[in-house]
Amino acid sequence: MNRIKKGDQVVVTAGKDKGKKGDVVRVLGDKVVVSNVNIVKRHTKPNPQAGQAGGVIEREAPIHISNVMLFNPASGKGERIGFKVLEDGRKLRVFRSSGEAVDA
């Protein structure tokens, strides 16, 4: 089980976008794509077969998973994640500081 999942709200802890908050759009192994974070300009050629216009396109690039922390709405900042195994064998993500469950 990953510490960060698609749909989680995260805070960027390092890099040019440090301090920004956003939702995880995709998880790609040890990298994540976060909405409105790490925006890059991509120069693309037009592709008439795919109906794609050419030009400069802005999109989100992946950021390493170690540079984001899960946002805790109770404390208002990014916090570390731990795991708790329930008695029926399921794993549950919990915030390390308070011990409260992430996916309640």
Coordinates of C-alpha atoms in Angstrom, one line a residue:
M1 CA 0.0 0.0 0.0
N2 CA 1.4 3.4 -1.0
R3 CA 1.5 6.3 1.4
I4 CA 0.2 8.6 -1.3
K5 CA -2.8 7.7 -3.5
K6 CA -4.7 9.3 -6.4
G7 CA -7.1 12.0 -5.1
D8 CA -5.1 12.8 -2.0
Q9 CA -4.5 16.5 -1.2
V10 CA -0.7 17.0 -0.8
V11 CA 1.7 19.8 0.1
V12 CA 5.0 20.2 -1.9
T13 CA 7.9 20.2 0.5
A14 CA 10.9 20.8 -1.8
G15 CA 11.6 22.4 -5.2
K16 CA 10.4 25.5 -7.0
D17 CA 6.8 24.9 -6.0
K18 CA 7.5 24.5 -2.3
G19 CA 4.5 25.2 -0.2
K20 CA 1.9 24.7 -2.9
K21 CA -1.1 22.5 -2.3
G22 CA -2.8 20.3 -4.9
D23 CA -4.6 17.0 -5.6
V24 CA -2.8 14.0 -6.8
V25 CA -3.9 13.3 -10.4
R26 CA -1.7 10.2 -11.1
V27 CA 0.8 8.0 -9.3
L28 CA 3.6 6.8 -11.5
G29 CA 5.7 4.4 -9.3
D30 CA 7.9 6.7 -7.2
K31 CA 6.6 9.9 -8.8
V32 CA 3.3 11.7 -8.6
V33 CA 1.5 14.2 -10.8
V34 CA -0.1 17.0 -8.7
S35 CA -2.6 19.5 -10.1
N36 CA -1.2 23.0 -10.7
V37 CA 2.2 22.0 -9.5
N38 CA 5.5 21.7 -11.5
I39 CA 4.0 23.2 -14.7
V40 CA 6.2 22.9 -17.7
K41 CA 5.9 24.2 -21.3
R42 CA 5.9 21.5 -24.0
H43 CA 6.5 22.6 -27.6
T44 CA 4.4 20.2 -29.8
K45 CA 4.0 19.8 -33.5
P46 CA 0.5 19.6 -34.9
N47 CA -0.9 16.2 -35.5
P48 CA -3.9 16.3 -37.8
Q49 CA -4.6 12.6 -37.5
A50 CA -5.1 12.9 -33.7
G51 CA -6.8 16.3 -34.1
Q52 CA -4.0 18.0 -32.1
A53 CA -3.0 21.6 -32.7
G54 CA 0.6 22.6 -32.4
G55 CA 2.1 25.2 -30.2
V56 CA 3.3 25.6 -26.6
I57 CA 1.2 23.6 -24.2
E58 CA 1.4 23.9 -20.4
R59 CA 1.0 20.8 -18.4
E60 CA 1.9 19.2 -15.1
A61 CA 5.1 17.2 -14.9
P62 CA 5.7 14.4 -12.4
I63 CA 7.4 15.3 -9.1
H64 CA 9.2 12.7 -6.8
I65 CA 7.0 11.2 -4.1
S66 CA 9.6 12.2 -1.4
N67 CA 9.0 15.9 -2.2
V68 CA 5.3 15.8 -1.2
M69 CA 3.5 15.3 2.1
L70 CA -0.1 14.4 2.7
F71 CA -2.1 17.4 3.9
N72 CA -3.9 17.1 7.3
P73 CA -6.9 19.4 7.4
A74 CA -7.1 19.2 11.2
S75 CA -3.6 20.7 11.7
G76 CA -3.5 22.6 8.4
K77 CA -0.1 21.4 7.3
G78 CA 1.6 18.4 5.7
E79 CA 2.3 15.4 7.9
R80 CA 3.9 12.0 7.7
I81 CA 2.0 8.8 7.2
G82 CA 2.2 5.5 9.0
F83 CA 0.2 2.3 8.8
K84 CA -1.9 0.5 11.4
V85 CA -3.0 -3.1 10.8
L86 CA -6.6 -3.8 12.0
E87 CA -7.6 -7.0 13.7
D88 CA -9.3 -8.3 10.5
G89 CA -5.9 -7.9 8.7
R90 CA -6.7 -4.7 6.7
K91 CA -4.0 -1.9 6.6
L92 CA -5.1 1.6 7.4
R93 CA -3.2 4.8 6.7
V94 CA -2.8 7.1 9.7
F95 CA -1.2 10.4 10.5
R96 CA 1.9 9.9 12.6
S97 CA 1.4 13.0 14.7
S98 CA -2.2 12.3 15.9
G99 CA -2.8 8.7 15.0
E100 CA -6.1 9.5 13.3
A101 CA -7.1 7.6 10.1
V102 CA -6.5 9.3 6.7
D103 CA -9.3 7.5 4.8
A104 CA -12.1 7.7 7.4

